[in-house]
Each structure stands twice: as C-alpha cells, then as structure tokens.
mmCIF file of N, CA and C and ligand atoms in Angstrom:
data_model
loop_
_atom_site.group_PDB
_atom_site.id
_atom_site.type_symbol
_atom_site.label_atom_id
_atom_site.label_comp_id
_atom_site.label_asym_id
_atom_site.label_seq_id
_atom_site.Cartn_x
_atom_site.Cartn_y
_atom_site.Cartn_z
ATOM 1 N N MET P 1 133.547 81.752 153.350
ATOM 2 C CA MET P 1 135.035 81.945 154.013
ATOM 3 C C MET P 1 135.582 80.527 154.281
ATOM 4 N N SER P 2 137.079 80.778 153.924
ATOM 5 C CA SER P 2 137.663 79.383 154.067
ATOM 6 C C SER P 2 137.999 78.967 155.538
ATOM 7 N N GLU P 3 138.169 77.649 155.810
ATOM 8 C CA GLU P 3 138.301 77.199 157.027
ATOM 9 C C GLU P 3 139.534 77.830 157.758
ATOM 10 N N LEU P 4 139.233 78.178 159.005
ATOM 11 C CA LEU P 4 140.195 78.799 159.810
ATOM 12 C C LEU P 4 141.034 77.657 160.449
ATOM 13 N N LYS P 5 142.474 77.800 160.578
ATOM 14 C CA LYS P 5 143.455 76.718 161.176
ATOM 15 C C LYS P 5 143.661 77.234 162.398
ATOM 16 N N LEU P 6 143.684 76.156 163.290
ATOM 17 C CA LEU P 6 144.217 76.300 164.598
ATOM 18 C C LEU P 6 145.648 76.183 164.914
ATOM 19 N N CYS P 7 146.241 77.037 165.617
ATOM 20 C CA CYS P 7 147.648 77.125 166.048
ATOM 21 C C CYS P 7 148.084 75.781 166.851
ATOM 22 N N GLN P 8 148.869 75.107 166.417
ATOM 23 C CA GLN P 8 149.321 73.717 166.954
ATOM 24 C C GLN P 8 149.970 73.949 168.252
ATOM 25 N N GLY P 9 150.420 75.073 168.630
ATOM 26 C CA GLY P 9 151.218 75.378 169.996
ATOM 27 C C GLY P 9 150.386 74.912 171.097
ATOM 28 N N PRO P 10 150.975 73.975 171.881
ATOM 29 C CA PRO P 10 150.470 73.344 172.910
ATOM 30 C C PRO P 10 150.147 74.470 174.056
ATOM 31 N N ASP P 11 150.754 75.593 174.244
ATOM 32 C CA ASP P 11 150.434 76.618 175.187
ATOM 33 C C ASP P 11 149.796 77.985 174.457
ATOM 34 N N CYS P 12 149.429 77.771 173.196
ATOM 35 C CA CYS P 12 149.029 79.027 172.594
ATOM 36 C C CYS P 12 147.890 79.720 173.335
ATOM 37 N N HIS P 13 147.012 79.075 173.999
ATOM 38 C CA HIS P 13 145.870 79.748 174.689
ATOM 39 C C HIS P 13 146.235 80.271 176.114
ATOM 40 N N THR P 14 147.613 80.070 176.597
ATOM 41 C CA THR P 14 147.982 80.583 177.730
ATOM 42 C C THR P 14 148.583 81.987 177.730
ATOM 43 N N TYR P 15 148.726 82.478 176.270
ATOM 44 C CA TYR P 15 149.688 83.825 176.364
ATOM 45 C C TYR P 15 148.419 84.899 176.331
ATOM 46 N N HIS P 16 148.793 85.699 177.047
ATOM 47 C CA HIS P 16 147.663 86.758 177.399
ATOM 48 C C HIS P 16 147.914 87.985 176.426
ATOM 49 N N THR P 17 147.323 87.755 175.037
ATOM 50 C CA THR P 17 147.286 89.042 174.012
ATOM 51 C C THR P 17 145.994 89.255 173.827
ATOM 52 N N GLN P 18 145.682 90.270 173.540
ATOM 53 C CA GLN P 18 144.220 90.809 173.186
ATOM 54 C C GLN P 18 143.470 89.933 172.183
ATOM 55 N N ASP P 19 144.083 89.744 171.136
ATOM 56 C CA ASP P 19 143.536 88.944 170.196
ATOM 57 C C ASP P 19 143.178 87.437 170.403
ATOM 58 N N ARG P 20 143.757 86.874 171.580
ATOM 59 C CA ARG P 20 143.320 85.417 172.154
ATOM 60 C C ARG P 20 142.239 85.469 173.052
ATOM 61 N N LEU P 21 141.779 86.853 173.510
ATOM 62 C CA LEU P 21 140.832 86.882 174.509
ATOM 63 C C LEU P 21 139.301 87.085 173.671
ATOM 64 N N LYS P 22 138.647 86.116 174.139
ATOM 65 C CA LYS P 22 137.199 85.881 173.386
ATOM 66 C C LYS P 22 136.296 85.745 174.102
ATOM 67 N N GLY P 23 134.899 85.934 173.683
ATOM 68 C CA GLY P 23 133.828 85.764 174.466
ATOM 69 C C GLY P 23 133.159 86.952 174.998
ATOM 70 N N ILE P 24 131.883 86.960 175.629
ATOM 71 C CA ILE P 24 131.239 87.896 176.045
ATOM 72 C C ILE P 24 131.695 88.163 177.533
ATOM 73 N N LYS P 25 131.347 89.442 178.133
ATOM 74 C CA LYS P 25 131.666 89.879 179.359
ATOM 75 C C LYS P 25 131.206 88.953 180.410
ATOM 76 N N GLY P 26 132.058 88.318 181.306
ATOM 77 C CA GLY P 26 131.685 87.324 182.309
ATOM 78 C C GLY P 26 132.056 86.102 182.075
ATOM 79 N N SER P 27 132.286 85.763 180.702
ATOM 80 C CA SER P 27 132.684 84.542 180.337
ATOM 81 C C SER P 27 133.883 84.470 179.215
ATOM 82 N N LYS P 28 134.635 85.443 179.324
ATOM 83 C CA LYS P 28 135.696 85.548 178.443
ATOM 84 C C LYS P 28 136.866 84.443 178.797
ATOM 85 N N THR P 29 137.503 84.067 177.481
ATOM 86 C CA THR P 29 138.689 83.114 177.751
ATOM 87 C C THR P 29 139.765 83.327 176.858
ATOM 88 N N TYR P 30 140.777 82.944 177.165
ATOM 89 C CA TYR P 30 141.966 83.035 176.218
ATOM 90 C C TYR P 30 142.008 81.768 175.492
ATOM 91 N N GLN P 31 141.951 82.055 174.191
ATOM 92 C CA GLN P 31 141.836 80.830 173.178
ATOM 93 C C GLN P 31 142.929 80.616 172.308
ATOM 94 N N THR P 32 143.174 79.426 171.721
ATOM 95 C CA THR P 32 144.241 79.108 170.846
ATOM 96 C C THR P 32 143.863 79.888 169.667
ATOM 97 N N ARG P 33 144.927 80.668 168.974
ATOM 98 C CA ARG P 33 144.693 81.370 167.822
ATOM 99 C C ARG P 33 144.087 80.544 166.583
ATOM 100 N N ARG P 34 143.160 81.303 165.875
ATOM 101 C CA ARG P 34 142.673 80.701 164.799
ATOM 102 C C ARG P 34 143.042 81.814 163.367
ATOM 103 N N ARG P 35 143.452 81.297 162.394
ATOM 104 C CA ARG P 35 143.787 82.084 161.278
ATOM 105 C C ARG P 35 143.651 81.250 159.938
ATOM 106 N N SER P 36 143.410 82.053 158.912
ATOM 107 C CA SER P 36 143.356 81.380 157.756
ATOM 108 C C SER P 36 144.711 80.880 157.159
ATOM 109 N N ASN P 37 145.671 81.396 157.781
ATOM 110 C CA ASN P 37 147.101 80.936 157.417
ATOM 111 C C ASN P 37 147.997 81.147 158.628
ATOM 112 N N PHE P 38 149.248 80.349 158.643
ATOM 113 C CA PHE P 38 150.230 80.797 159.804
ATOM 114 C C PHE P 38 151.471 80.763 158.774
ATOM 115 N N TYR P 39 152.478 81.387 159.436
ATOM 116 C CA TYR P 39 153.725 81.343 158.721
ATOM 117 C C TYR P 39 154.968 80.569 159.194
ATOM 118 N N TYR P 40 154.547 80.153 160.329
ATOM 119 C CA TYR P 40 155.624 79.390 161.117
ATOM 120 C C TYR P 40 155.444 77.920 161.098
ATOM 121 N N GLY P 41 156.632 76.945 160.941
ATOM 122 C CA GLY P 41 156.480 75.521 161.113
ATOM 123 C C GLY P 41 155.532 74.755 160.176
ATOM 124 N N ASN P 42 155.947 75.149 159.059
ATOM 125 C CA ASN P 42 155.032 74.702 157.798
ATOM 126 C C ASN P 42 153.589 74.913 158.047
ATOM 127 N N HIS P 43 153.329 76.151 158.070
ATOM 128 C CA HIS P 43 151.920 76.643 158.366
ATOM 129 C C HIS P 43 151.067 76.053 159.563
ATOM 130 N N ASN P 44 151.849 75.777 160.526
ATOM 131 C CA ASN P 44 151.093 75.242 161.646
ATOM 132 C C ASN P 44 151.010 75.993 162.991
ATOM 133 N N PHE P 45 151.865 76.769 163.076
ATOM 134 C CA PHE P 45 151.994 77.706 164.345
ATOM 135 C C PHE P 45 151.829 79.426 164.039
ATOM 136 N N CYS P 46 151.133 80.023 165.072
ATOM 137 C CA CYS P 46 150.890 81.462 164.730
ATOM 138 C C CYS P 46 152.383 82.296 164.978
ATOM 139 N N ASP P 47 153.347 81.712 165.999
ATOM 140 C CA ASP P 47 154.536 82.373 165.944
ATOM 141 C C ASP P 47 155.534 81.534 166.520
ATOM 142 N N GLN P 48 157.026 82.095 166.624
ATOM 143 C CA GLN P 48 158.128 81.279 166.839
ATOM 144 C C GLN P 48 157.964 80.597 168.434
ATOM 145 N N ARG P 49 157.320 81.485 169.181
ATOM 146 C CA ARG P 49 157.077 80.917 170.702
ATOM 147 C C ARG P 49 156.324 79.696 170.581
ATOM 148 N N CYS P 50 155.157 79.651 169.839
ATOM 149 C CA CYS P 50 154.347 78.497 169.642
ATOM 150 C C CYS P 50 155.027 77.244 169.113
ATOM 151 N N LEU P 51 155.628 77.515 168.033
ATOM 152 C CA LEU P 51 156.587 76.449 167.381
ATOM 153 C C LEU P 51 157.506 75.968 168.229
ATOM 154 N N TYR P 52 158.249 76.618 168.955
ATOM 155 C CA TYR P 52 159.236 76.136 169.811
ATOM 156 C C TYR P 52 158.759 75.398 170.985
ATOM 157 N N ASP P 53 157.427 76.003 171.611
ATOM 158 C CA ASP P 53 156.727 75.206 172.707
ATOM 159 C C ASP P 53 156.558 73.677 172.095
ATOM 160 N N TRP P 54 156.098 73.499 170.846
ATOM 161 C CA TRP P 54 155.806 72.167 170.405
ATOM 162 C C TRP P 54 157.069 71.532 170.255
ATOM 163 N N VAL P 55 158.108 72.104 169.732
ATOM 164 C CA VAL P 55 159.363 71.334 169.546
ATOM 165 C C VAL P 55 159.896 70.984 170.782
ATOM 166 N N ASN P 56 159.908 71.779 171.798
ATOM 167 C CA ASN P 56 160.484 71.410 173.217
ATOM 168 C C ASN P 56 159.540 70.062 173.860
ATOM 169 N N LYS P 57 158.205 70.335 173.443
ATOM 170 C CA LYS P 57 157.290 69.035 174.199
ATOM 171 C C LYS P 57 157.466 67.727 173.400
ATOM 172 N N TYR P 58 157.817 67.963 172.145
ATOM 173 C CA TYR P 58 157.590 66.597 171.381
ATOM 174 C C TYR P 58 158.847 66.195 170.571
ATOM 175 N N ILE P 59 159.939 67.021 170.755
ATOM 176 C CA ILE P 59 161.255 66.725 170.020
ATOM 177 C C ILE P 59 161.830 65.314 170.321
ATOM 178 N N GLU P 60 161.811 64.924 171.520
ATOM 179 C CA GLU P 60 162.472 63.479 172.039
ATOM 180 C C GLU P 60 161.639 62.649 171.418
ATOM 181 N N LEU P 61 160.377 62.599 171.551
ATOM 182 C CA LEU P 61 159.394 61.734 170.940
ATOM 183 C C LEU P 61 159.609 61.353 169.399
ATOM 184 N N GLY P 62 160.013 62.459 168.813
ATOM 185 C CA GLY P 62 159.940 62.477 167.292
ATOM 186 C C GLY P 62 161.294 61.977 167.002
ATOM 187 N N LEU P 63 162.406 62.283 167.624
ATOM 188 C CA LEU P 63 163.725 61.672 167.430
ATOM 189 C C LEU P 63 163.703 60.215 167.538
ATOM 190 N N ASP P 64 163.005 59.733 168.611
ATOM 191 C CA ASP P 64 162.885 58.514 168.924
ATOM 192 C C ASP P 64 162.057 57.539 167.888
ATOM 193 N N HIS P 65 161.048 58.214 167.585
ATOM 194 C CA HIS P 65 159.995 57.577 166.535
ATOM 195 C C HIS P 65 160.730 57.560 165.074
ATOM 196 N N PHE P 66 161.415 58.585 164.749
ATOM 197 C CA PHE P 66 161.830 58.668 163.299
ATOM 198 C C PHE P 66 163.246 58.180 163.069
ATOM 199 N N GLY P 67 163.956 58.195 164.058
ATOM 200 C CA GLY P 67 165.270 57.547 164.168
ATOM 201 C C GLY P 67 166.263 58.647 164.469
ATOM 202 N N ARG P 68 167.397 58.486 165.382
ATOM 203 C CA ARG P 68 168.253 59.488 165.561
ATOM 204 C C ARG P 68 169.533 59.181 164.623
ATOM 205 N N THR P 69 170.106 60.288 164.428
ATOM 206 C CA THR P 69 171.322 60.157 163.615
ATOM 207 C C THR P 69 172.497 59.809 164.635
ATOM 208 N N LYS P 70 173.008 58.550 164.456
ATOM 209 C CA LYS P 70 173.892 57.840 165.407
ATOM 210 C C LYS P 70 175.374 57.853 165.125
ATOM 211 N N GLU P 71 175.690 58.151 163.743
ATOM 212 C CA GLU P 71 176.924 58.183 163.253
ATOM 213 C C GLU P 71 176.940 59.563 162.339
ATOM 214 N N PRO P 72 178.233 59.835 162.273
ATOM 215 C CA PRO P 72 178.302 61.187 161.321
ATOM 216 C C PRO P 72 177.949 60.787 159.865
ATOM 217 N N LYS P 73 177.270 61.714 159.146
ATOM 218 C CA LYS P 73 177.203 61.595 157.938
ATOM 219 C C LYS P 73 178.437 62.059 157.124
ATOM 220 N N HIS P 74 178.581 61.614 155.857
ATOM 221 C CA HIS P 74 179.842 62.008 154.973
ATOM 222 C C HIS P 74 179.243 62.750 153.642
ATOM 223 N N LEU P 75 179.856 63.960 153.543
ATOM 224 C CA LEU P 75 179.723 64.455 152.155
ATOM 225 C C LEU P 75 180.970 64.322 151.443
ATOM 226 N N THR P 76 181.071 63.261 150.490
ATOM 227 C CA THR P 76 182.216 62.953 149.804
ATOM 228 C C THR P 76 182.472 64.043 148.464
ATOM 229 N N GLU P 77 183.583 63.992 147.931
ATOM 230 C CA GLU P 77 184.005 64.591 146.863
ATOM 231 C C GLU P 77 182.971 64.495 145.719
ATOM 232 N N GLN P 78 182.466 63.439 145.680
ATOM 233 C CA GLN P 78 181.516 63.148 144.415
ATOM 234 C C GLN P 78 180.132 64.004 144.703
ATOM 235 N N ASN P 79 180.043 64.488 145.809
ATOM 236 C CA ASN P 79 178.776 65.181 146.280
ATOM 237 C C ASN P 79 178.992 66.517 146.842
ATOM 238 N N ALA P 80 180.232 66.931 146.563
ATOM 239 C CA ALA P 80 180.671 68.292 147.134
ATOM 240 C C ALA P 80 180.488 69.661 146.335
ATOM 241 N N TRP P 81 179.779 69.160 145.013
ATOM 242 C CA TRP P 81 179.670 70.292 144.153
ATOM 243 C C TRP P 81 178.604 71.375 144.500
ATOM 244 N N TYR P 82 179.031 72.511 144.389
ATOM 245 C CA TYR P 82 177.911 73.717 144.641
ATOM 246 C C TYR P 82 178.102 74.793 143.509
ATOM 247 N N LYS P 83 176.892 75.253 143.295
ATOM 248 C CA LYS P 83 176.864 76.342 142.217
ATOM 249 C C LYS P 83 177.382 77.718 142.855
ATOM 250 N N SER P 84 177.898 78.390 142.068
ATOM 251 C CA SER P 84 178.504 79.690 142.428
ATOM 252 C C SER P 84 178.705 80.600 141.202
ATOM 253 N N TYR P 85 179.017 82.036 141.370
ATOM 254 C CA TYR P 85 179.426 82.791 140.483
ATOM 255 C C TYR P 85 180.293 83.914 140.873
ATOM 256 N N ASP P 86 180.983 84.546 140.197
ATOM 257 C CA ASP P 86 181.843 85.484 140.260
ATOM 258 C C ASP P 86 181.549 86.814 139.368
ATOM 259 N N TRP P 87 181.678 87.878 139.952
ATOM 260 C CA TRP P 87 181.445 89.132 139.070
ATOM 261 C C TRP P 87 182.728 89.451 138.459
ATOM 262 N N ASP P 88 182.604 90.296 137.264
ATOM 263 C CA ASP P 88 183.791 90.947 136.681
ATOM 264 C C ASP P 88 184.033 92.091 137.543
ATOM 265 N N SER P 89 185.133 92.837 137.075
ATOM 266 C CA SER P 89 185.600 93.896 138.133
ATOM 267 C C SER P 89 184.546 95.089 137.918
ATOM 268 N N ASN P 90 183.664 95.268 137.001
ATOM 269 C CA ASN P 90 182.687 96.273 137.020
ATOM 270 C C ASN P 90 181.295 95.895 137.773
ATOM 271 N N TYR P 91 181.270 94.594 138.105
ATOM 272 C CA TYR P 91 180.152 94.234 138.555
ATOM 273 C C TYR P 91 178.932 94.176 137.606
ATOM 274 N N ASP P 92 179.118 93.978 136.190
ATOM 275 C CA ASP P 92 178.181 94.012 135.144
ATOM 276 C C ASP P 92 177.844 92.616 134.745
ATOM 277 N N ASN P 93 178.865 91.599 134.901
ATOM 278 C CA ASN P 93 178.365 90.330 134.377
ATOM 279 C C ASN P 93 179.087 89.424 135.357
ATOM 280 N N ARG P 94 178.163 88.121 135.506
ATOM 281 C CA ARG P 94 178.617 87.144 136.341
ATOM 282 C C ARG P 94 179.275 85.809 135.432
ATOM 283 N N THR P 95 180.186 85.210 136.115
ATOM 284 C CA THR P 95 180.732 84.017 135.594
ATOM 285 C C THR P 95 180.362 82.933 136.291
ATOM 286 N N TYR P 96 179.509 81.995 135.720
ATOM 287 C CA TYR P 96 179.023 80.817 136.700
ATOM 288 C C TYR P 96 179.825 79.864 136.856
ATOM 289 N N VAL P 97 180.012 79.223 137.884
ATOM 290 C CA VAL P 97 180.927 77.868 137.855
ATOM 291 C C VAL P 97 180.362 77.048 138.946
ATOM 292 N N PHE P 98 180.584 75.707 138.808
ATOM 293 C CA PHE P 98 180.729 74.639 139.812
ATOM 294 C C PHE P 98 182.000 74.667 140.536
ATOM 295 N N ARG P 99 181.800 74.653 141.763
ATOM 296 C CA ARG P 99 183.110 74.475 142.717
ATOM 297 C C ARG P 99 182.939 73.266 143.605
ATOM 298 N N ASN P 100 183.991 72.576 143.644
ATOM 299 C CA ASN P 100 183.941 71.233 144.337
ATOM 300 C C ASN P 100 184.513 71.880 146.034
ATOM 301 N N GLY P 101 183.665 71.640 146.970
ATOM 302 C CA GLY P 101 184.188 72.203 148.295
ATOM 303 C C GLY P 101 185.227 71.287 148.948
ATOM 304 N N ILE P 102 185.526 70.159 148.434
ATOM 305 C CA ILE P 102 186.525 69.373 149.026
ATOM 306 C C ILE P 102 187.825 69.550 148.134
ATOM 307 N N THR P 103 187.721 69.299 146.931
ATOM 308 C CA THR P 103 188.998 69.272 145.839
ATOM 309 C C THR P 103 189.178 70.785 145.578
ATOM 310 N N LYS P 104 188.357 71.627 145.678
ATOM 311 C CA LYS P 104 188.474 72.963 145.144
ATOM 312 C C LYS P 104 188.379 73.100 143.744
ATOM 313 N N GLU P 105 188.277 72.146 143.009
ATOM 314 C CA GLU P 105 187.981 72.181 141.493
ATOM 315 C C GLU P 105 186.861 73.017 141.059
ATOM 316 N N GLN P 106 187.117 73.833 139.854
ATOM 317 C CA GLN P 106 185.932 74.484 139.379
ATOM 318 C C GLN P 106 185.924 74.123 137.897
ATOM 319 N N ARG P 107 184.470 74.106 137.607
ATOM 320 C CA ARG P 107 184.022 73.694 136.108
ATOM 321 C C ARG P 107 183.090 74.649 135.784
ATOM 322 N N PRO P 108 183.226 75.085 134.425
ATOM 323 C CA PRO P 108 182.201 76.033 134.057
ATOM 324 C C PRO P 108 180.718 75.600 133.936
ATOM 325 N N LEU P 109 179.858 76.626 133.917
ATOM 326 C CA LEU P 109 178.445 76.464 134.197
ATOM 327 C C LEU P 109 177.817 77.539 133.394
ATOM 328 N N THR P 110 176.717 77.281 132.694
ATOM 329 C CA THR P 110 175.993 78.421 131.901
ATOM 330 C C THR P 110 174.961 78.920 132.943
ATOM 331 N N GLU P 111 174.446 80.021 132.666
ATOM 332 C CA GLU P 111 173.470 80.851 133.383
ATOM 333 C C GLU P 111 172.122 79.797 133.524
ATOM 334 N N ALA P 112 171.974 79.341 132.348
ATOM 335 C CA ALA P 112 170.594 78.388 132.543
ATOM 336 C C ALA P 112 170.903 77.199 133.596
ATOM 337 N N GLN P 113 172.067 76.588 133.193
ATOM 338 C CA GLN P 113 172.461 75.409 134.293
ATOM 339 C C GLN P 113 172.369 75.920 135.638
ATOM 340 N N PHE P 114 172.875 76.910 135.902
ATOM 341 C CA PHE P 114 172.944 77.671 137.243
ATOM 342 C C PHE P 114 171.406 77.793 137.730
ATOM 343 N N ASN P 115 170.609 78.312 137.045
ATOM 344 C CA ASN P 115 169.123 78.354 137.396
ATOM 345 C C ASN P 115 168.268 77.090 137.319
ATOM 346 N N ASP P 116 168.786 76.069 136.766
ATOM 347 C CA ASP P 116 168.119 74.773 136.735
ATOM 348 C C ASP P 116 168.364 74.125 138.059
ATOM 349 N N ASN P 117 167.191 73.939 138.948
ATOM 350 C CA ASN P 117 167.556 73.470 140.249
ATOM 351 C C ASN P 117 167.786 71.713 140.117
ATOM 352 N N ASN P 118 167.458 71.268 139.177
ATOM 353 C CA ASN P 118 167.573 69.862 138.947
ATOM 354 C C ASN P 118 169.016 69.494 138.172
ATOM 355 N N TYR P 119 169.676 70.520 137.738
ATOM 356 C CA TYR P 119 171.118 70.346 137.216
ATOM 357 C C TYR P 119 172.227 70.441 138.224
ATOM 358 N N THR P 120 172.863 69.167 138.371
ATOM 359 C CA THR P 120 173.911 69.037 139.304
ATOM 360 C C THR P 120 175.044 68.086 138.812
ATOM 361 N N LEU P 121 176.199 68.329 139.462
ATOM 362 C CA LEU P 121 177.230 67.455 139.068
ATOM 363 C C LEU P 121 177.495 66.195 140.161
ATOM 364 N N ASN P 122 176.582 66.539 141.337
ATOM 365 C CA ASN P 122 176.516 65.424 142.486
ATOM 366 C C ASN P 122 175.926 64.080 142.181
ATOM 367 N N GLU P 123 176.442 63.229 142.540
ATOM 368 C CA GLU P 123 175.894 61.906 142.323
ATOM 369 C C GLU P 123 174.616 61.607 143.433
ATOM 370 N N ARG P 124 173.516 61.130 142.664
ATOM 371 C CA ARG P 124 172.352 61.108 143.810
ATOM 372 C C ARG P 124 172.365 59.705 144.389
HETATM 373 ZN ZN1 ZN U 201 149.847 80.028 168.778
#
C-alpha cells in the first residue's frame, strides 16, 4: 500500500465528520484526514475549507516572504496575442486565428499551431 498523505489544513481535525472520527470506544478522536491523494491546493488539502483555512492563516506570511506586487504589471501589445477560433455558419469547421487583445489585429493560425502550447507570437 502506498504512503498516505495528511491533509495540510490546520483545522482539519476539528471538523466533526464520521470519517475523521477514529479509535476504539472510550478513546476516539477526530483526526486529520489521511488519503492516498487529495484534489485541492496542489494535492495537499482534503477539501476547499481546509485549503482556505491554510490560506487565511498563512497568506500574509507568504506574501511578505515571496514579495508583494507593489506596482501594476503591464501586458503590452507585443504580448497581447491569444489563440482563438471562429466556426463557419454550419458549425462544421473552425478557422483558427491569433488575435491581439490590444490592437485587435488578427493573423491566420493552423490547427497544429493552435494545439501547440509552445507556439506563440508573444515575446517571452
Ligand atoms: Zn482537511
């Protein structure tokens, strides 16, 4: 059996659900959830409540540690290209295009280019 992960929610053990109640009669405790996998917060939390408990407890420390955004970031014309497509009138065929969100310019795009996540007109 693979190693079980513990939910990282700081208050996971305080929520009264039947699956958290463990132990034999007379010495039962509510315990942090253990699972082979979790689906929230990069696989670290059993549910959204535990994820947000962690965020609410540690977000200020995290922002101070990793640096806060102190000025607006700018998405320029050179980096405003996004992939899109239009349907023909019968919804049979797609026409793929690059669109620029600032200049509204359009450029043709092949289906292969559309599906290639590394293909972009944006400057890196
Ligand atoms: Zn949890």
